[in-house]
Coordinates of C-alpha atoms in Angstrom, one line a residue:
M1 CA 135.1 42.7 120.3
H2 CA 136.1 46.1 119.9
E3 CA 139.3 47.1 117.6
T4 CA 140.3 50.7 117.1
P5 CA 140.6 51.6 113.5
S6 CA 143.9 51.9 112.3
R7 CA 144.4 55.6 111.1
A8 CA 145.3 57.5 108.2
M9 CA 149.6 57.2 108.6
P10 CA 151.1 60.8 109.4
A11 CA 153.4 62.6 106.5
A12 CA 156.6 60.8 106.6
P13 CA 158.9 60.3 103.5
F14 CA 157.8 57.2 101.4
A15 CA 160.0 54.7 101.6
P16 CA 158.7 51.1 99.9
L17 CA 160.8 47.8 100.1
V18 CA 160.2 44.7 98.1
V19 CA 160.4 41.7 100.0
I20 CA 160.4 38.3 98.6
P21 CA 160.2 35.1 100.3
V22 CA 162.1 32.4 99.0
Y23 CA 162.1 28.5 99.3
D24 CA 164.2 26.8 96.9
H25 CA 163.1 28.7 93.8
E26 CA 167.0 29.2 92.5
H27 CA 165.6 28.7 89.0
A28 CA 163.4 31.6 88.8
I29 CA 164.8 34.0 91.4
G30 CA 167.1 35.8 89.3
A31 CA 164.8 37.0 86.5
V32 CA 162.9 38.2 89.5
V33 CA 165.5 40.1 91.2
R34 CA 166.4 41.7 87.8
G35 CA 162.7 42.4 87.4
V36 CA 162.3 44.1 90.5
L37 CA 165.9 46.2 90.6
A38 CA 165.1 47.6 87.1
S39 CA 161.9 49.3 89.1
G40 CA 164.6 50.9 91.1
L41 CA 163.6 49.6 94.8
P42 CA 165.5 48.1 96.9
C43 CA 164.7 44.5 97.3
L44 CA 165.1 42.1 100.6
L45 CA 165.2 38.5 100.0
V46 CA 164.2 36.5 102.6
D47 CA 165.7 33.1 102.2
D48 CA 163.2 31.1 104.4
G49 CA 165.3 27.7 105.1
S50 CA 166.3 26.8 101.3
H51 CA 168.2 23.6 100.3
P52 CA 172.3 24.5 99.4
G53 CA 171.7 24.9 95.9
C54 CA 169.1 27.7 96.2
A55 CA 171.0 29.5 99.3
Q56 CA 174.2 29.4 97.3
V57 CA 172.0 31.3 94.5
L58 CA 170.8 34.1 97.2
D59 CA 174.0 34.5 98.1
A60 CA 175.6 35.3 94.7
L61 CA 172.7 37.3 94.2
A62 CA 173.3 39.5 97.5
T63 CA 176.9 39.9 97.0
A64 CA 176.5 41.0 93.2
H65 CA 173.9 43.8 93.6
A66 CA 174.5 44.8 97.4
P67 CA 173.1 47.0 98.9
Q68 CA 170.2 47.4 96.7
V69 CA 169.4 43.4 97.4
A70 CA 169.9 42.3 101.0
L71 CA 169.6 39.0 102.7
L72 CA 168.1 37.7 105.4
R73 CA 168.2 34.2 105.9
L74 CA 165.8 32.0 108.2
P75 CA 167.2 28.8 110.3
H76 CA 164.6 26.9 109.3
N77 CA 161.7 26.5 106.8
Q78 CA 158.7 28.6 108.6
G79 CA 156.4 29.0 105.7
K80 CA 155.3 32.0 103.2
G81 CA 153.6 34.0 106.2
G82 CA 156.6 33.3 108.5
A83 CA 158.9 34.7 106.2
M84 CA 156.7 37.7 105.4
L85 CA 156.6 38.4 109.1
A86 CA 160.3 38.6 109.0
G87 CA 160.4 40.6 106.3
F88 CA 158.1 42.8 107.9
A89 CA 160.0 43.2 110.8
E90 CA 163.1 44.1 109.0
A91 CA 161.7 46.1 106.6
A92 CA 160.7 48.2 110.5
R93 CA 164.1 47.8 111.6
R94 CA 165.3 49.5 108.1
G95 CA 163.0 52.6 108.6
H96 CA 160.8 51.3 105.3
S97 CA 157.3 53.0 105.3
H98 CA 155.6 50.5 102.8
V99 CA 156.5 46.6 102.0
L100 CA 155.8 45.3 98.6
Q101 CA 155.3 41.6 98.6
I102 CA 155.8 39.7 95.3
D103 CA 156.5 35.9 94.7
A104 CA 159.7 34.1 93.8
D105 CA 158.3 31.7 91.6
G106 CA 158.0 33.5 88.5
Q107 CA 154.6 34.1 88.5
H108 CA 154.5 38.2 88.9
D109 CA 155.1 40.9 86.2
P110 CA 157.6 42.7 88.1
G111 CA 157.4 45.4 85.3
D112 CA 153.8 46.2 87.2
I113 CA 155.6 47.7 90.0
P114 CA 155.5 50.8 89.3
R115 CA 152.3 50.5 88.8
F116 CA 151.5 49.6 92.5
V117 CA 154.3 52.1 93.9
A118 CA 152.2 54.7 91.9
L119 CA 148.8 53.7 93.5
A120 CA 150.3 53.6 97.1
R121 CA 151.6 56.9 96.6
Q122 CA 148.1 58.5 95.9
H123 CA 147.0 56.5 98.6
P124 CA 149.7 55.5 101.6
D125 CA 147.2 54.5 104.1
A126 CA 145.7 51.6 101.7
V127 CA 147.2 47.9 100.7
I128 CA 147.1 47.7 97.3
C129 CA 146.1 44.1 96.1
G130 CA 147.0 42.6 93.0
I131 CA 144.1 41.0 91.1
P132 CA 145.3 38.1 88.9
A133 CA 144.6 38.3 85.3
Y134 CA 145.5 34.4 84.4
D135 CA 146.7 33.2 80.9
A136 CA 146.4 29.7 79.7
S137 CA 149.1 28.4 81.9
V138 CA 147.0 28.3 85.4
P139 CA 145.6 24.9 86.0
K140 CA 141.8 25.1 86.0
A141 CA 141.2 23.3 89.0
R142 CA 143.4 25.8 91.2
L143 CA 141.9 28.6 89.0
Y144 CA 138.0 27.0 90.1
G145 CA 139.1 26.3 93.9
R146 CA 140.3 29.9 94.6
Y147 CA 136.5 30.9 94.6
A148 CA 135.8 29.0 97.5
T149 CA 138.2 31.1 99.4
H150 CA 136.8 34.1 97.7
I151 CA 133.6 33.3 98.9
W152 CA 134.5 32.7 102.8
V153 CA 136.4 36.0 102.3
W154 CA 133.0 38.0 101.2
I155 CA 131.4 36.3 104.5
N156 CA 134.2 36.9 106.7
T157 CA 134.3 40.7 105.6
L158 CA 130.2 41.0 105.0
S159 CA 131.8 42.9 101.9
L160 CA 132.6 41.7 98.2
H161 CA 135.1 44.4 98.6
I162 CA 138.0 42.4 98.3
R163 CA 138.0 40.9 95.0
D164 CA 141.3 38.6 95.3
S165 CA 142.4 37.7 98.6
M166 CA 145.4 34.7 97.7
C167 CA 147.4 36.7 95.2
G168 CA 150.6 37.3 96.3
F169 CA 151.7 40.6 94.6
R170 CA 150.6 43.5 96.6
L171 CA 152.1 46.4 98.5
Y172 CA 151.8 47.3 102.2
P173 CA 151.5 50.1 104.8
L174 CA 153.8 49.1 107.4
A175 CA 152.5 50.9 110.1
P176 CA 149.2 49.0 110.5
V177 CA 150.8 45.9 109.6
T178 CA 153.3 46.3 112.4
R179 CA 150.2 46.8 114.5
L180 CA 148.2 43.7 113.8
V181 CA 150.9 41.5 113.9
G182 CA 152.2 42.7 117.2
E183 CA 148.7 42.2 118.6
E184 CA 147.0 39.1 116.6
T185 CA 148.5 35.5 115.3
I186 CA 148.5 35.4 111.7
G187 CA 149.1 32.0 109.7
R188 CA 152.6 31.7 108.7
R189 CA 152.0 29.4 105.9
M190 CA 149.6 29.5 102.8
D191 CA 147.1 30.8 105.0
F192 CA 149.0 34.2 105.3
D193 CA 147.5 35.9 102.2
S194 CA 144.1 35.6 102.8
E195 CA 144.1 36.2 106.7
I196 CA 146.2 39.4 107.0
L197 CA 144.2 40.7 104.2
V198 CA 140.7 40.1 106.2
R199 CA 142.3 40.9 109.6
L200 CA 143.6 44.6 107.8
F201 CA 139.9 45.0 106.1
W202 CA 138.2 44.3 109.9
R203 CA 140.5 47.0 111.1
D204 CA 139.4 49.7 108.1
V205 CA 142.6 49.6 106.3
P206 CA 141.7 50.2 103.2
V207 CA 142.3 47.5 100.0
I208 CA 142.5 48.6 96.5
S209 CA 142.4 46.3 94.0
L210 CA 145.0 46.4 91.0
P211 CA 144.7 43.8 88.2
T212 CA 147.8 42.1 87.3
R213 CA 148.9 39.5 84.7
V214 CA 149.6 36.2 86.2
T215 CA 151.4 33.2 84.4
Y216 CA 151.8 29.9 86.5
P217 CA 155.6 29.1 87.7
S218 CA 158.3 29.9 85.4
D219 CA 160.3 27.0 87.2
G220 CA 157.5 24.9 87.7
V221 CA 158.0 24.4 91.4
S222 CA 154.8 25.1 93.5
H223 CA 154.7 24.6 97.5
F224 CA 151.1 24.3 98.0
D225 CA 150.5 20.9 99.2
V226 CA 146.9 20.1 98.0
W227 CA 145.9 18.2 101.7
R228 CA 147.6 20.1 104.2
D229 CA 147.5 23.5 102.8
N230 CA 143.8 23.2 102.1
V231 CA 143.1 21.9 105.9
R232 CA 145.4 25.2 106.8
I233 CA 143.0 27.2 104.5
S234 CA 139.7 25.8 105.6
R235 CA 140.8 26.4 109.7
M236 CA 141.6 29.7 109.0
H237 CA 138.4 30.8 107.3
T238 CA 136.7 29.2 110.7
R239 CA 138.5 30.8 112.7
L240 CA 138.0 34.4 110.6
F241 CA 134.0 33.3 110.4
F242 CA 133.9 33.1 114.5
G243 CA 136.0 36.5 114.8
M244 CA 133.9 38.1 112.1
L245 CA 130.3 37.5 114.3
P246 CA 131.1 40.0 117.0
R247 CA 132.6 42.4 114.5
A248 CA 129.0 41.9 112.6
P249 CA 127.1 44.8 113.2
R250 CA 130.4 47.4 113.1
L251 CA 131.0 45.7 109.6
L252 CA 127.2 46.2 108.4
W253 CA 126.7 49.8 109.7
R254 CA 130.2 50.7 107.9
R255 CA 128.7 49.0 104.8
L256 CA 125.5 50.7 105.7
R257 CA 127.2 54.2 105.8
G258 CA 128.9 53.8 102.7
A259 CA 132.4 53.9 104.5
A260 CA 134.1 50.8 102.8
P261 CA 137.7 51.3 101.4
V262 CA 138.1 53.0 98.4
G263 CA 137.4 50.6 95.3
A264 CA 139.4 49.3 91.9
P265 CA 141.1 51.8 89.6
P266 CA 140.0 50.5 85.9
A267 CA 142.0 48.1 84.3

């Protein structure tokens, strides 16, 4: 299968929007929003069918911080990927050039947003992808379990370049993402983060890794379903593997030419 490589974005105003997918994180989302506001960027909260208690918190945040904070409400829960896809579409409608994704549970440090933005200004056609620097709060089973996905991603890209595909703290150039989601079906739940990154890599979108501190959810809420989400992720890796096979000659040629996307900056 031949794909047209994504071209570098034409010169245009650099206008990032922070998109936060939210599902019942009413205890943590306030601190996340305050951290985002401190960065000076506008923010879109995507309410992914939250229950009334969380919905009320989101309404209050959007009202208190308008117009810097906006709220997009989905009628029912679609999953993290579904919420991000809705966020991409809304960001494009509003004329933004980039989307910075950060989780609603407080595990990411909004104080790192300026580092992501600075790197994106230097490389506006690249995905800036967080590499977690965990503290002692991370469950060891989850930490070690991530390596299975790392290995599959390395297989499906024929590269070691994507160092972590599961971190939900990343900054996307919106133009190639919009093209991708218009042409491919992307997983709408916990399979989203890895799948979109691999498919963008296949399209020659550069990926730059940026170390960032990660703690485990500050509100103690995780929506990762060990059985269902692991099954979804396994199916996703299988789909990607069979999608990689016809792309293998081109991926290998790109690697041999040394044309892999730019690498990670120093920690």
